[in-house]
Amino acid sequence: MSEAAVRVFVVDDHPLVRSGVRSELEGRVEVVGTAGDVDEAVTAIAAARPDVVLVDVHMPGGGGAELIRRVLAAAGVEGAPPAPRFLALSVSDAAEDVISVIRAGARGYLTKTVSGAELAEAIGRVAAGDAVFSPRLAGFVLDAFAGALPARPVDPELDQLTARERDVLRLIARGYAYKEVARRLNLSIKTVETHVSSVLRKLQLSSRHELTRWATERRLV
Amino acid sequence: MRPAAGGGSLMVGSPGPWDHPGDGCGQAMTGSGPGPALRLTRRRDGRWVAGVCRGLAAALGVPVAALRAVVAVLALGNLPAVALLYALAWAFLPPDPALDAGAGEGLEGGAAGPAGSGAAGFTIAGRPADVLDALGVLAVVAGAVLLLGQFTAWLPAQVVAPAVLASVGAGVAWGWGGRAAGPGAGTGRRERLRPLFVAIGISLVVLGGVATLAAVGDLSSIGRSAAGAAVLVAGALLLFGPWMARLARSLTDERRQRIRSEERSEMAAHLHDGVLQTLALIQKRAGDDKAVRSLARRQERELRSWLYGARGAGAGPTESNGEAGATTVATLLRHELDDVEDHYGVRLDAVLVGDAPLDDAGRALVAAGREAALNAARHAGVDTVDVYLEVEPDRLSLFVRDRGRGFDPAAVPPDRRGLRDSIVARLRRHGGTAEVRSAPGEGAEVELSVPRVPAPAEGRPR
């Protein structure tokens, strides 16, 4: 973050939110563009080549998950420039929203109540390739990966959390920042980031069939 | 002559209120004229076979025994025809929906009422009135065929079948072609289609008549009669198919529309009672930071629980889960946290993992957690406090954390009873523990934990 400013693109169907996020990020990152719906965003992102895309979960035209899928698919073509990284930003705390956008490829999930400073920090983290877990997302993961393994796990490594990952997630769910987690567990921040990224990978790739069912059933606030 | 009487009673059963008495075909059926409105159902009480006679007798107001006798005599005379008619009636007549509590009365009353007033009562058992129209035609034609059958001695089923189908065709043309399938159905297209229906119906009747006459004239020409019947079956299918599809569609449309409008009005009511009121209050108290924040937060919570929450569904904008209503640790905790938020204007970000049925230990934990949250709200000097509840198989853990000014736990004066009594002592009574981690300037975290009484089943709702 200290070198060149991170280039950020904001996708949200509410103009108020777009301008609010833009002004909050002023001076912390470089906002290179905004879009109000999925189609517009796909074209504009291809042109603006941002590092990080802040994406709203609920939007006309398929929502955040759809946007992520389309941009990632376009970037998968040979010769295409590398895809940006995605950070979901939403007012919804519904588990199915969170899980669906993470599984589509977002590297983190924040609610719109975060402060500008927190948001900028999270953007920097995502730009660096790490994952951003809010307390709530950590709680969701702990809940979703609770219980015994499925009887015939496709990939046991992907379908459960290690004890260390659990410790890290618990502290994040309790409101600890990564730095605080590291201090509490006597780990380096880098190690904490590695654990969190590994959890994100499991969340995205796990075949745990409970995951989706859990998310739809768990319509908690 | 008994057969004639039987035919007569059936003809009385034909409904009078045709929409289009001027139609050419009307002449062929005018045996009945504007008779009493008929409310035909199958009556399952006191039935012998399928309740057709029972229902007919109730609708006509004649003794069921007499009607049965007539039918029996008719059957002696022409078994295939009677059997066919009976089967058709069985298939078409809706079963009486409610036999108890005055439903029978309604039937009798409806039968006696004048034709014009029968409009509302004409829909029986949820079926459109048009079915009854068709049945009326069916009854008229069938009666005529039966009469004819008695005069020509033994009328084979091959003759009866085309005639019955012809009557069905007429019913389709007149009844369904002429009326809207439902209140929600668009009338424009129907109006345009009606002449077509009538035309098809008329041709069906003519075809049926020709086939019948041909069969009567030459009893040996069964083949021709069968061909006639086949034509009629095809015609009837042509007519029935689209109609049934349309009826089904109009019913689903109607239901969907109703659900949507109900949802919309519920949404409007909710927005009005909750959101608009809150916005008005916020404008009025714009100078009071704390009040505005607390109002906005409360409204956010309510809206959230209403939109996403399982608990808010259907409940009003008010607290849907009072302390008394809470049956699990998580719901009680939520309720308590909401309460603290309302009173202190602090945001309590709660993350709850798992849930468990509420028992005494859970109650003590939540009460201690509330006290910890209150302390943080009062003393930490921050806007946000994190709360984390985890339900594990063997224990419940609750963490309350703030990034406020912090304090030295060892230096808490003994007269600060809140922490000591409300938190530590309360949990100790249930075998639990409370730990406070804090230092000046470092915020504070209270860790509360109680062992779970080994429950027979795992408490996590899956």
Short mmCIF file of N, CA, C and O in Angstrom, two decimals, chain A residues 2 8 17 23 27-28 33 56 86 89 96 99 104-105 107 123 137-138 146 160 167 169-170 180 189 191 203 216:
data_model
loop_
_atom_site.label_atom_id
_atom_site.label_comp_id
_atom_site.label_asym_id
_atom_site.label_seq_id
_atom_site.Cartn_x
_atom_site.Cartn_y
_atom_site.Cartn_z
N SER A 2 2.03 1.10 0.59
CA SER A 2 2.85 2.29 0.78
C SER A 2 3.37 2.81 -0.57
O SER A 2 3.52 4.01 -0.76
N VAL A 8 -8.74 0.99 -7.26
CA VAL A 8 -9.99 0.37 -6.80
C VAL A 8 -11.15 0.75 -7.71
O VAL A 8 -11.24 1.89 -8.18
N VAL A 17 -24.21 5.19 -2.17
CA VAL A 17 -23.14 4.34 -1.64
C VAL A 17 -21.86 4.54 -2.43
O VAL A 17 -20.77 4.66 -1.86
N SER A 23 -15.70 8.87 -1.36
CA SER A 23 -15.17 9.96 -0.53
C SER A 23 -14.48 9.40 0.71
O SER A 23 -13.51 9.98 1.20
N GLY A 27 -7.81 9.66 -0.80
CA GLY A 27 -6.50 9.83 -0.19
C GLY A 27 -5.89 8.53 0.32
O GLY A 27 -4.70 8.49 0.62
N ARG A 28 -6.69 7.48 0.45
CA ARG A 28 -6.13 6.21 0.94
C ARG A 28 -5.83 5.28 -0.23
O ARG A 28 -4.83 4.58 -0.22
N GLY A 33 -12.84 4.05 -10.90
CA GLY A 33 -14.11 4.01 -11.62
C GLY A 33 -15.20 3.42 -10.77
O GLY A 33 -14.94 2.79 -9.74
N ASP A 56 -20.89 -4.95 -4.55
CA ASP A 56 -22.10 -5.10 -3.74
C ASP A 56 -22.69 -6.48 -4.01
O ASP A 56 -22.55 -7.03 -5.10
N PHE A 86 -11.43 -9.41 -5.75
CA PHE A 86 -12.74 -8.90 -5.36
C PHE A 86 -12.91 -8.88 -3.84
O PHE A 86 -12.51 -9.81 -3.14
N LEU A 89 -18.85 -6.08 -0.42
CA LEU A 89 -19.24 -5.05 0.53
C LEU A 89 -20.76 -5.03 0.50
O LEU A 89 -21.35 -4.81 -0.55
N GLU A 96 -26.39 -16.94 3.26
CA GLU A 96 -26.35 -17.42 1.88
C GLU A 96 -25.72 -16.39 0.95
O GLU A 96 -25.06 -16.75 -0.01
N ILE A 99 -21.85 -16.63 1.71
CA ILE A 99 -21.25 -17.84 1.17
C ILE A 99 -21.23 -17.80 -0.36
O ILE A 99 -20.26 -18.18 -1.00
N ALA A 104 -18.07 -17.60 -5.20
CA ALA A 104 -17.89 -17.11 -6.57
C ALA A 104 -16.46 -16.63 -6.79
O ALA A 104 -16.00 -16.56 -7.92
N GLY A 105 -15.77 -16.28 -5.69
CA GLY A 105 -14.37 -15.90 -5.85
C GLY A 105 -13.94 -14.66 -5.10
O GLY A 105 -12.79 -14.23 -5.24
N ARG A 107 -12.48 -12.39 -2.20
CA ARG A 107 -11.46 -12.73 -1.22
C ARG A 107 -11.78 -12.17 0.15
O ARG A 107 -10.93 -12.18 1.05
N ILE A 123 -8.82 -3.36 1.75
CA ILE A 123 -8.50 -3.31 0.32
C ILE A 123 -7.02 -3.61 0.09
O ILE A 123 -6.66 -4.38 -0.80
N LEU A 137 -18.01 -13.16 9.21
CA LEU A 137 -17.63 -14.20 8.25
C LEU A 137 -16.90 -15.33 8.97
O LEU A 137 -17.14 -16.51 8.71
N ALA A 138 -16.04 -14.96 9.93
CA ALA A 138 -15.35 -15.99 10.70
C ALA A 138 -16.36 -16.86 11.44
O ALA A 138 -16.23 -18.09 11.48
N ALA A 146 -18.62 -26.74 11.40
CA ALA A 146 -18.79 -27.47 12.66
C ALA A 146 -19.33 -28.86 12.36
O ALA A 146 -19.78 -29.14 11.26
N GLN A 160 -12.38 -29.86 6.22
CA GLN A 160 -12.37 -29.52 7.64
C GLN A 160 -11.26 -28.52 7.96
O GLN A 160 -10.32 -28.37 7.20
N ASP A 167 -8.56 -21.80 15.87
CA ASP A 167 -8.14 -20.81 16.88
C ASP A 167 -8.14 -19.41 16.27
O ASP A 167 -8.63 -18.46 16.87
N LEU A 169 -9.73 -18.29 13.62
CA LEU A 169 -11.08 -17.83 13.30
C LEU A 169 -11.84 -17.41 14.55
O LEU A 169 -12.58 -16.43 14.54
N ARG A 170 -11.65 -18.17 15.64
CA ARG A 170 -12.35 -17.82 16.88
C ARG A 170 -11.97 -16.43 17.33
O ARG A 170 -12.82 -15.63 17.72
N GLU A 180 -3.66 -8.47 16.35
CA GLU A 180 -3.97 -8.90 17.72
C GLU A 180 -4.03 -10.43 17.81
O GLU A 180 -3.62 -11.02 18.81
N ILE A 189 2.26 -12.14 11.86
CA ILE A 189 1.08 -11.73 11.10
C ILE A 189 1.00 -12.54 9.81
O ILE A 189 -0.07 -12.94 9.37
N THR A 191 1.86 -15.56 9.28
CA THR A 191 1.29 -16.88 9.53
C THR A 191 -0.22 -16.79 9.68
O THR A 191 -0.96 -17.63 9.17
N LEU A 203 -13.19 -22.64 2.05
CA LEU A 203 -14.56 -22.15 1.94
C LEU A 203 -14.99 -22.12 0.48
O LEU A 203 -16.14 -22.41 0.13
N THR A 216 -28.34 -21.67 3.39
CA THR A 216 -29.73 -21.32 3.09
C THR A 216 -30.61 -21.48 4.32
O THR A 216 -31.56 -20.73 4.50
#
